[in-house]
Short mmCIF file of C-alpha atoms in Angstrom, two decimals:
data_model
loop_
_atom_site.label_atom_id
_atom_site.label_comp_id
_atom_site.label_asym_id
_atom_site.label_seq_id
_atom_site.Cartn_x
_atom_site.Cartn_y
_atom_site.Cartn_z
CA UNK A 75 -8.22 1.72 2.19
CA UNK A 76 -6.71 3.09 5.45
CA UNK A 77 -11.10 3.88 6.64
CA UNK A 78 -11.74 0.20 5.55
CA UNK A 79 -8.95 -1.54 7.47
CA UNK A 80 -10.41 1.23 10.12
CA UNK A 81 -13.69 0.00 10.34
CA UNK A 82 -12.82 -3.57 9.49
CA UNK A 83 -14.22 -3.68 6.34
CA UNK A 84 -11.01 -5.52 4.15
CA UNK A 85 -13.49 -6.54 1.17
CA UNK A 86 -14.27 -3.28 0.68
CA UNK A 87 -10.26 -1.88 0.91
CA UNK A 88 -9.03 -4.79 -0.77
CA UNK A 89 -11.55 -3.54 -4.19
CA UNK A 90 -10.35 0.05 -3.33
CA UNK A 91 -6.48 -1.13 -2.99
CA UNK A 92 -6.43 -2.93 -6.46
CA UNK A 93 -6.32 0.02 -8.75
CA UNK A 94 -3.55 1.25 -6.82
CA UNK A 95 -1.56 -1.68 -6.76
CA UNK A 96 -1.60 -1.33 -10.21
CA UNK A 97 0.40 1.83 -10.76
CA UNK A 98 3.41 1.54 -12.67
CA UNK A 99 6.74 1.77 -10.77
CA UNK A 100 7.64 5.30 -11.79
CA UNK A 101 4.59 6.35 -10.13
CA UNK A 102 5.12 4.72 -7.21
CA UNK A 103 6.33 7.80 -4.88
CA UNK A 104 7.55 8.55 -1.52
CA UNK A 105 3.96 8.96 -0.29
CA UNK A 106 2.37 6.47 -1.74
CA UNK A 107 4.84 4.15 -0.81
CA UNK A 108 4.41 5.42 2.86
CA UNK A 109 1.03 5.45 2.72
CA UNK A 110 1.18 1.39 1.54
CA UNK A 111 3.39 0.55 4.39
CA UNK A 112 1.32 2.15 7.01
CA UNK A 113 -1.97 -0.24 5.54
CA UNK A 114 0.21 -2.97 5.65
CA UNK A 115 1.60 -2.12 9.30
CA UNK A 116 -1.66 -2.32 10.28
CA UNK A 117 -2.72 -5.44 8.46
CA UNK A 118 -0.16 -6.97 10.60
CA UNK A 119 -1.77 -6.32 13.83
CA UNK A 120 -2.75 -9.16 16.15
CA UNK A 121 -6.58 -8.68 14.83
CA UNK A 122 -5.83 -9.50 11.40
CA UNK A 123 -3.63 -12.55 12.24
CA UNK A 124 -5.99 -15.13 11.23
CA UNK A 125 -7.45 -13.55 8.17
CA UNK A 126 -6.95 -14.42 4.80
CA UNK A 127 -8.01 -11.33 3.03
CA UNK A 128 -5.71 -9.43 5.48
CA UNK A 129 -2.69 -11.89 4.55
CA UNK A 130 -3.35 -11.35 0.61
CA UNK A 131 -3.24 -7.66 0.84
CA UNK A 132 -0.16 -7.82 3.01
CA UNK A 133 1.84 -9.93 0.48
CA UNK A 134 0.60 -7.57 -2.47
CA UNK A 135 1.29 -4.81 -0.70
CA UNK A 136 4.91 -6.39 0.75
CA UNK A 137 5.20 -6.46 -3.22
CA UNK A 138 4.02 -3.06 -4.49
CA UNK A 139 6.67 -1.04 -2.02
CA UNK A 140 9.05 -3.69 -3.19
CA UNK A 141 9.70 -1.48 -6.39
CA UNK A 142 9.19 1.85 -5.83
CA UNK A 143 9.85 4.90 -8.14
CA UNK A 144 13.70 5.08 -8.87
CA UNK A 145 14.13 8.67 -10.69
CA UNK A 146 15.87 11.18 -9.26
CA UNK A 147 13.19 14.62 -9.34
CA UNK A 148 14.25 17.26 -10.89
CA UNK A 149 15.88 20.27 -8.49
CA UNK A 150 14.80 23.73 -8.28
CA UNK A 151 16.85 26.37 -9.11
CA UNK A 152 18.42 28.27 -6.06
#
């Protein structure tokens, strides 16, 4: 997604972005979390103001981060 939103190609992310926006919430971790916040960051530049594809993916995304994984992992023995 983060190449398409590069190049300005949101059709093509948005297709891309779909199957990950439909990961359960336990597998919804740190970095992909990140990772969905930084696309949506950037969706919410001044050159995606007045699009509509940009404002769908940055209310599904707003959503997806909204419920991230809440397990505690595991620690390794000292």
């Amino acid at each position: 997604m983060t190449a398409h939103v590069g190049l300005d190609d949101l059709d093509s992310g948005a297709a891309g972005l779909a199957e990950v926006l439909q990961l359960p919430a336990a597998s919804r971790t740190v970095p992909v979390i990140e990772r969905s916040t930084k696309i949506g960051a950037t969706l919410n530049t001044g050159r995606y103001a007045d699009s509509r594809v940009a404002a769908e993916l940055r209310d599904q995304l707003d959503q997806f981060v909204a419920y991230p994984a809440a397990r505690e992992l595991p620690r390794l023995p000292n």
